[in-house]
mmCIF file of C-alpha atoms in Angstrom:
data_model
loop_
_atom_site.group_PDB
_atom_site.id
_atom_site.type_symbol
_atom_site.label_atom_id
_atom_site.label_comp_id
_atom_site.label_asym_id
_atom_site.label_seq_id
_atom_site.Cartn_x
_atom_site.Cartn_y
_atom_site.Cartn_z
ATOM 1 C CA MET A 15 -7.259 4.908 42.667
ATOM 2 C CA ILE A 16 -8.929 8.047 41.369
ATOM 3 C CA LYS A 17 -6.977 7.598 38.071
ATOM 4 C CA ARG A 18 -8.336 4.245 37.791
ATOM 5 C CA PHE A 19 -11.768 5.200 38.555
ATOM 6 C CA SER A 20 -11.550 7.885 35.757
ATOM 7 C CA VAL A 21 -10.458 5.536 33.204
ATOM 8 C CA PHE A 22 -13.179 3.319 33.958
ATOM 9 C CA LEU A 23 -15.789 6.141 33.870
ATOM 10 C CA LEU A 24 -14.373 6.776 30.378
ATOM 11 C CA LEU A 25 -14.285 3.423 29.005
ATOM 12 C CA LEU A 26 -17.870 3.105 30.426
ATOM 13 C CA GLY A 27 -18.884 6.362 28.425
ATOM 14 C CA LEU A 28 -17.382 5.261 25.347
ATOM 15 C CA GLY A 29 -19.212 1.820 25.702
ATOM 16 C CA ALA A 30 -22.514 3.416 26.126
ATOM 17 C CA ILE A 31 -22.065 5.528 23.092
ATOM 18 C CA PHE A 32 -21.044 2.687 20.843
ATOM 19 C CA ALA A 33 -23.799 0.364 22.344
ATOM 20 C CA THR A 34 -26.423 3.343 21.461
ATOM 21 C CA LEU A 35 -24.865 3.361 17.707
ATOM 22 C CA LEU A 36 -25.084 -0.336 17.583
ATOM 23 C CA PHE A 37 -28.823 -0.947 18.802
ATOM 24 C CA ASP A 38 -30.274 2.263 16.925
ATOM 25 C CA TYR A 39 -28.572 1.103 13.658
ATOM 26 C CA THR A 40 -30.935 0.566 10.757
ATOM 27 C CA PRO A 41 -29.427 -0.519 7.444
ATOM 28 C CA ASP A 42 -30.149 1.418 4.390
ATOM 29 C CA THR A 43 -32.870 -0.235 2.094
ATOM 30 C CA GLU A 44 -31.163 1.105 -0.764
ATOM 31 C CA LEU A 45 -28.177 3.202 -1.977
ATOM 32 C CA ASN A 46 -27.875 6.669 -1.694
ATOM 33 C CA LEU A 47 -27.471 8.657 -5.009
ATOM 34 C CA THR A 48 -23.939 8.839 -5.180
ATOM 35 C CA GLY A 49 -23.558 4.760 -4.394
ATOM 36 C CA HIS A 50 -26.233 4.435 -7.310
ATOM 37 C CA TYR A 51 -24.417 6.180 -9.745
ATOM 38 C CA TYR A 52 -21.074 4.213 -8.986
ATOM 39 C CA ALA A 53 -22.860 1.046 -9.019
ATOM 40 C CA THR A 54 -24.619 1.565 -12.394
ATOM 41 C CA HIS A 55 -22.332 3.744 -14.457
ATOM 42 C CA THR A 56 -18.744 2.749 -13.213
ATOM 43 C CA ALA A 57 -18.389 -0.040 -15.743
ATOM 44 C CA GLU A 58 -19.508 2.143 -18.608
ATOM 45 C CA ASP A 59 -17.473 5.330 -17.760
ATOM 46 C CA ILE A 60 -14.384 3.922 -16.274
ATOM 47 C CA GLY A 61 -14.196 0.417 -18.291
ATOM 48 C CA ALA A 62 -13.246 -1.324 -15.054
ATOM 49 C CA THR A 63 -15.170 -4.569 -13.891
ATOM 50 C CA ASN A 64 -13.696 -3.952 -10.236
ATOM 51 C CA ILE A 65 -15.925 -1.198 -9.584
ATOM 52 C CA VAL A 66 -13.934 -0.666 -5.875
ATOM 53 C CA THR A 67 -10.671 -0.192 -8.001
ATOM 54 C CA ALA A 68 -12.250 2.496 -10.329
ATOM 55 C CA ILE A 69 -13.507 4.543 -7.450
ATOM 56 C CA ILE A 70 -10.219 4.623 -5.557
ATOM 57 C CA VAL A 71 -8.085 5.234 -8.773
ATOM 58 C CA THR A 72 -10.406 7.660 -10.500
ATOM 59 C CA TYR A 73 -13.161 9.141 -8.465
ATOM 60 C CA ARG A 74 -11.503 9.538 -5.457
ATOM 61 C CA GLY A 75 -7.637 9.344 -6.729
ATOM 62 C CA LEU A 76 -6.731 12.677 -4.947
ATOM 63 C CA ASP A 77 -7.411 10.455 -1.734
ATOM 64 C CA THR A 78 -5.251 7.637 -2.745
ATOM 65 C CA ILE A 79 -2.250 9.769 -3.537
ATOM 66 C CA GLY A 80 -2.702 11.234 0.023
ATOM 67 C CA GLU A 81 -2.622 7.758 1.389
ATOM 68 C CA VAL A 82 0.466 6.763 -0.815
ATOM 69 C CA THR A 83 2.205 10.010 0.697
ATOM 70 C CA VAL A 84 1.286 9.199 4.442
ATOM 71 C CA LEU A 85 3.024 5.956 3.775
ATOM 72 C CA PHE A 86 6.133 7.573 2.298
ATOM 73 C CA LEU A 87 6.085 10.044 5.263
ATOM 74 C CA THR A 88 6.061 7.058 7.597
ATOM 75 C CA ALA A 89 8.628 5.438 5.674
ATOM 76 C CA ALA A 90 10.914 8.472 5.741
ATOM 77 C CA ILE A 91 10.453 8.950 9.565
ATOM 78 C CA VAL A 92 11.325 5.190 10.131
ATOM 79 C CA GLY A 93 14.407 5.635 8.111
ATOM 80 C CA LEU A 94 15.520 8.847 9.646
ATOM 81 C CA VAL A 95 14.768 7.747 13.147
ATOM 82 C CA LEU A 96 16.455 4.354 12.819
ATOM 83 C CA ALA A 97 19.314 6.007 10.893
ATOM 84 C CA ARG A 98 20.308 8.141 13.966
ATOM 85 C CA VAL A 99 20.044 4.847 16.233
ATOM 86 C CA LYS A 100 22.372 3.015 14.172
ATOM 87 C CA ARG A 101 24.891 5.737 13.921
ATOM 88 C CA LYS A 102 25.126 5.696 17.910
ATOM 89 C CA ALA A 103 25.389 1.941 17.922
ATOM 90 C CA HIS A 104 28.280 -0.190 17.199
ATOM 91 C CA THR A 105 28.208 -2.287 14.220
ATOM 92 C CA LEU A 106 28.579 -6.056 14.673
ATOM 93 C CA GLN A 107 29.989 -8.025 11.725
ATOM 94 C CA GLN A 108 29.780 -11.654 11.801
ATOM 95 C CA ASP A 109 28.229 -14.295 9.825
ATOM 96 C CA ALA A 110 24.825 -15.639 11.152
ATOM 97 C CA PRO A 111 24.173 -19.405 10.625
ATOM 98 C CA ARG A 112 22.211 -19.912 7.761
ATOM 99 C CA GLY A 113 20.575 -23.287 7.081
ATOM 100 C CA GLU A 114 21.070 -24.465 3.500
ATOM 101 C CA LEU A 115 17.472 -25.705 3.058
ATOM 102 C CA LEU A 116 16.296 -22.265 4.244
ATOM 103 C CA CYS A 117 18.100 -20.582 1.669
ATOM 104 C CA ILE A 118 17.006 -22.901 -1.086
ATOM 105 C CA GLY A 119 13.537 -22.495 -0.234
ATOM 106 C CA SER A 120 13.774 -18.514 0.083
ATOM 107 C CA ASN A 121 15.530 -18.562 -3.344
ATOM 108 C CA LEU A 122 12.723 -20.533 -4.801
ATOM 109 C CA LEU A 123 9.707 -18.692 -3.348
ATOM 110 C CA VAL A 124 10.775 -15.122 -3.937
ATOM 111 C CA PRO A 125 10.129 -15.041 -7.505
ATOM 112 C CA PRO A 126 6.676 -16.346 -7.273
ATOM 113 C CA ILE A 127 5.922 -13.799 -4.343
ATOM 114 C CA LEU A 128 7.435 -11.269 -6.981
ATOM 115 C CA MET A 129 5.169 -12.446 -9.728
ATOM 116 C CA LEU A 130 2.157 -12.790 -7.363
ATOM 117 C CA GLY A 131 2.489 -8.998 -6.468
ATOM 118 C CA ALA A 132 2.801 -7.917 -9.912
ATOM 119 C CA TYR A 133 -0.437 -9.807 -10.869
ATOM 120 C CA VAL A 134 -2.391 -8.554 -8.272
ATOM 121 C CA PHE A 135 -1.846 -4.831 -9.006
ATOM 122 C CA ILE A 136 -1.784 -5.449 -12.847
ATOM 123 C CA THR A 137 -5.179 -6.911 -12.846
ATOM 124 C CA GLY A 138 -6.536 -4.936 -10.179
ATOM 125 C CA HIS A 139 -9.347 -3.259 -12.525
ATOM 126 C CA LEU A 140 -10.484 -7.089 -13.175
ATOM 127 C CA THR A 141 -10.431 -8.792 -9.864
ATOM 128 C CA PRO A 142 -10.280 -7.887 -6.092
ATOM 129 C CA GLY A 143 -6.675 -6.742 -5.415
ATOM 130 C CA GLY A 144 -4.996 -3.515 -6.469
ATOM 131 C CA GLY A 145 -1.472 -1.343 -5.848
ATOM 132 C CA PHE A 146 -1.533 -1.396 -2.093
ATOM 133 C CA GLN A 147 -2.098 -5.272 -1.794
ATOM 134 C CA GLY A 148 0.331 -6.109 -4.434
ATOM 135 C CA GLY A 149 2.878 -3.661 -3.049
ATOM 136 C CA ALA A 150 2.578 -5.500 0.327
ATOM 137 C CA ILE A 151 2.958 -8.900 -1.187
ATOM 138 C CA ILE A 152 6.243 -7.477 -2.971
ATOM 139 C CA ALA A 153 7.571 -6.211 0.281
ATOM 140 C CA SER A 154 6.951 -9.865 1.750
ATOM 141 C CA ALA A 155 9.447 -11.196 -0.703
ATOM 142 C CA ALA A 156 12.061 -8.801 1.050
ATOM 143 C CA LEU A 157 10.697 -9.784 4.550
ATOM 144 C CA LEU A 158 11.394 -13.423 3.295
ATOM 145 C CA MET A 159 14.897 -12.353 2.424
ATOM 146 C CA LEU A 160 15.814 -10.634 5.490
ATOM 147 C CA LEU A 161 14.410 -13.619 7.594
ATOM 148 C CA THR A 162 16.707 -15.875 5.657
ATOM 149 C CA ASP A 163 19.613 -13.908 5.907
ATOM 150 C CA PRO A 164 19.842 -11.047 8.524
ATOM 151 C CA LEU A 165 22.770 -9.443 7.390
ATOM 152 C CA ARG A 166 21.616 -9.175 3.841
ATOM 153 C CA ARG A 167 22.195 -5.532 2.282
ATOM 154 C CA PHE A 168 19.631 -3.745 -0.067
ATOM 155 C CA SER A 169 20.337 -0.947 -1.984
ATOM 156 C CA HIS A 170 18.636 2.058 -0.480
ATOM 157 C CA ARG A 171 19.349 4.087 -3.323
ATOM 158 C CA LEU A 172 17.754 1.491 -5.671
ATOM 159 C CA ILE A 173 14.342 1.642 -3.258
ATOM 160 C CA SER A 174 14.586 5.224 -3.446
ATOM 161 C CA ILE A 175 14.773 5.407 -7.129
ATOM 162 C CA VAL A 176 11.948 2.951 -7.581
ATOM 163 C CA GLU A 177 9.600 4.964 -4.998
ATOM 164 C CA SER A 178 10.538 8.490 -6.270
ATOM 165 C CA VAL A 179 9.854 7.383 -10.275
ATOM 166 C CA SER A 180 6.636 5.645 -9.217
ATOM 167 C CA GLY A 181 5.207 8.718 -7.492
ATOM 168 C CA LEU A 182 6.605 11.043 -10.240
ATOM 169 C CA MET A 183 4.665 8.941 -12.905
ATOM 170 C CA ILE A 184 1.392 8.571 -10.816
ATOM 171 C CA VAL A 185 1.222 12.448 -10.521
ATOM 172 C CA SER A 186 2.187 12.766 -14.285
ATOM 173 C CA ILE A 187 -0.279 10.599 -15.377
ATOM 174 C CA GLY A 188 -2.932 12.351 -13.337
ATOM 175 C CA VAL A 189 -2.049 15.776 -14.795
ATOM 176 C CA LEU A 190 -2.256 14.170 -18.258
ATOM 177 C CA GLY A 191 -5.795 13.485 -17.451
ATOM 178 C CA VAL A 192 -6.515 17.303 -17.080
ATOM 179 C CA PHE A 193 -5.195 17.931 -20.381
ATOM 180 C CA LEU A 194 -6.091 14.875 -22.301
ATOM 181 C CA ALA A 195 -9.608 13.931 -20.624
ATOM 182 C CA GLY A 196 -11.985 15.026 -18.100
ATOM 183 C CA GLY A 197 -9.627 15.795 -15.165
ATOM 184 C CA PHE A 198 -6.717 14.952 -12.829
ATOM 185 C CA LEU A 199 -6.410 10.797 -12.832
ATOM 186 C CA ASP A 200 -9.015 10.583 -15.553
ATOM 187 C CA ASN A 201 -8.258 7.002 -16.848
ATOM 188 C CA ARG A 202 -9.651 7.761 -20.235
ATOM 189 C CA ILE A 203 -6.350 9.148 -21.625
ATOM 190 C CA LEU A 204 -6.271 5.850 -23.049
ATOM 191 C CA PRO A 205 -8.846 3.688 -24.619
ATOM 192 C CA THR A 206 -10.872 1.926 -22.143
ATOM 193 C CA GLY A 207 -10.955 -1.445 -24.233
ATOM 194 C CA GLU A 208 -13.413 -4.067 -23.895
ATOM 195 C CA LEU A 209 -14.825 -4.536 -20.382
ATOM 196 C CA GLY A 210 -13.259 -7.747 -18.576
ATOM 197 C CA THR A 211 -10.022 -7.708 -20.750
ATOM 198 C CA LEU A 212 -6.689 -7.159 -19.472
ATOM 199 C CA PHE A 213 -6.109 -4.201 -21.710
ATOM 200 C CA SER A 214 -9.171 -2.125 -20.633
ATOM 201 C CA ALA A 215 -9.849 0.414 -17.884
ATOM 202 C CA GLY A 216 -7.698 3.265 -19.541
ATOM 203 C CA ALA A 217 -4.723 4.076 -17.777
ATOM 204 C CA ILE A 218 -6.024 2.195 -14.307
ATOM 205 C CA PRO A 219 -3.831 -0.852 -14.901
ATOM 206 C CA ILE A 220 -0.566 1.679 -15.423
ATOM 207 C CA ILE A 221 -1.696 3.979 -12.438
ATOM 208 C CA TYR A 222 -2.026 0.819 -10.037
ATOM 209 C CA SER A 223 1.079 -0.570 -11.400
ATOM 210 C CA PHE A 224 3.114 2.241 -10.265
ATOM 211 C CA VAL A 225 1.273 2.485 -6.751
ATOM 212 C CA GLY A 226 2.097 -1.072 -6.400
ATOM 213 C CA LEU A 227 5.716 -0.585 -7.213
ATOM 214 C CA LYS A 228 5.656 2.560 -4.858
ATOM 215 C CA VAL A 229 4.020 0.780 -1.835
ATOM 216 C CA GLY A 230 6.227 -2.039 -2.170
ATOM 217 C CA ALA A 231 9.270 0.176 -1.993
ATOM 218 C CA GLU A 232 8.144 2.298 0.993
ATOM 219 C CA PHE A 233 7.339 -0.996 2.839
ATOM 220 C CA SER A 234 10.493 -2.592 1.736
ATOM 221 C CA SER A 235 12.497 0.492 2.898
ATOM 222 C CA MET A 236 10.886 0.341 6.216
ATOM 223 C CA LEU A 237 11.716 -3.266 6.578
ATOM 224 C CA VAL A 238 15.543 -2.955 5.602
ATOM 225 C CA SER A 239 15.859 -0.073 8.201
ATOM 226 C CA PHE A 240 14.400 -2.152 10.716
ATOM 227 C CA SER A 241 17.058 -5.019 9.835
ATOM 228 C CA GLU A 242 20.103 -2.908 9.687
ATOM 229 C CA THR A 243 19.023 -1.401 13.042
ATOM 230 C CA GLU A 244 18.872 -4.745 14.776
ATOM 231 C CA ASP A 245 22.185 -5.852 13.067
ATOM 232 C CA SER A 246 24.100 -2.817 14.423
ATOM 233 C CA LYS A 247 22.959 -3.617 18.054
#
């Protein structure tokens, strides 16, 4: 009884804090100094029409690398834990029933899904989207294949190579920015091109392509690990 009452008081206190923040909130009438600079100078400085992408990849590129690193550590921990669980389980080898229509539909849908994912991160500097969104779409193709055929096996080595090479290329491009442009992950190591065209924004499309491949590989790695652990029960 005392425990439940303590939890109730805690929730009541948190509710009061959030209610105070909500009712006392007053929106800013104008952008702060940093926001104003981003809004007025990003297109000119970076060459990207999508200001959000320009900020994520260049101005706060180190933070983006940190986010990708956290995702990598999560995938690595999931793979490590599930690998230990799988070793303790008995492998069950049997063919699961698969519908022919389901397999045909999966084979038809996977290539367009992969193309859509690539399109989203390649054009992230022009339209809403980017590496994380495109990578998640690519991983959904792996999920579809696993749902269609739960006993399907993916190459962990290939996934690891894609993930490792993508991460190495992101860091390498970032270092090139130090020597060839204004700083780490400065996209102006390549010409910014004409605003609004595909070949614009300097190295941003290349950086986001590697981010998309890295994120897609990490999500796929977790999905494959979960699938193989379920099959071994």
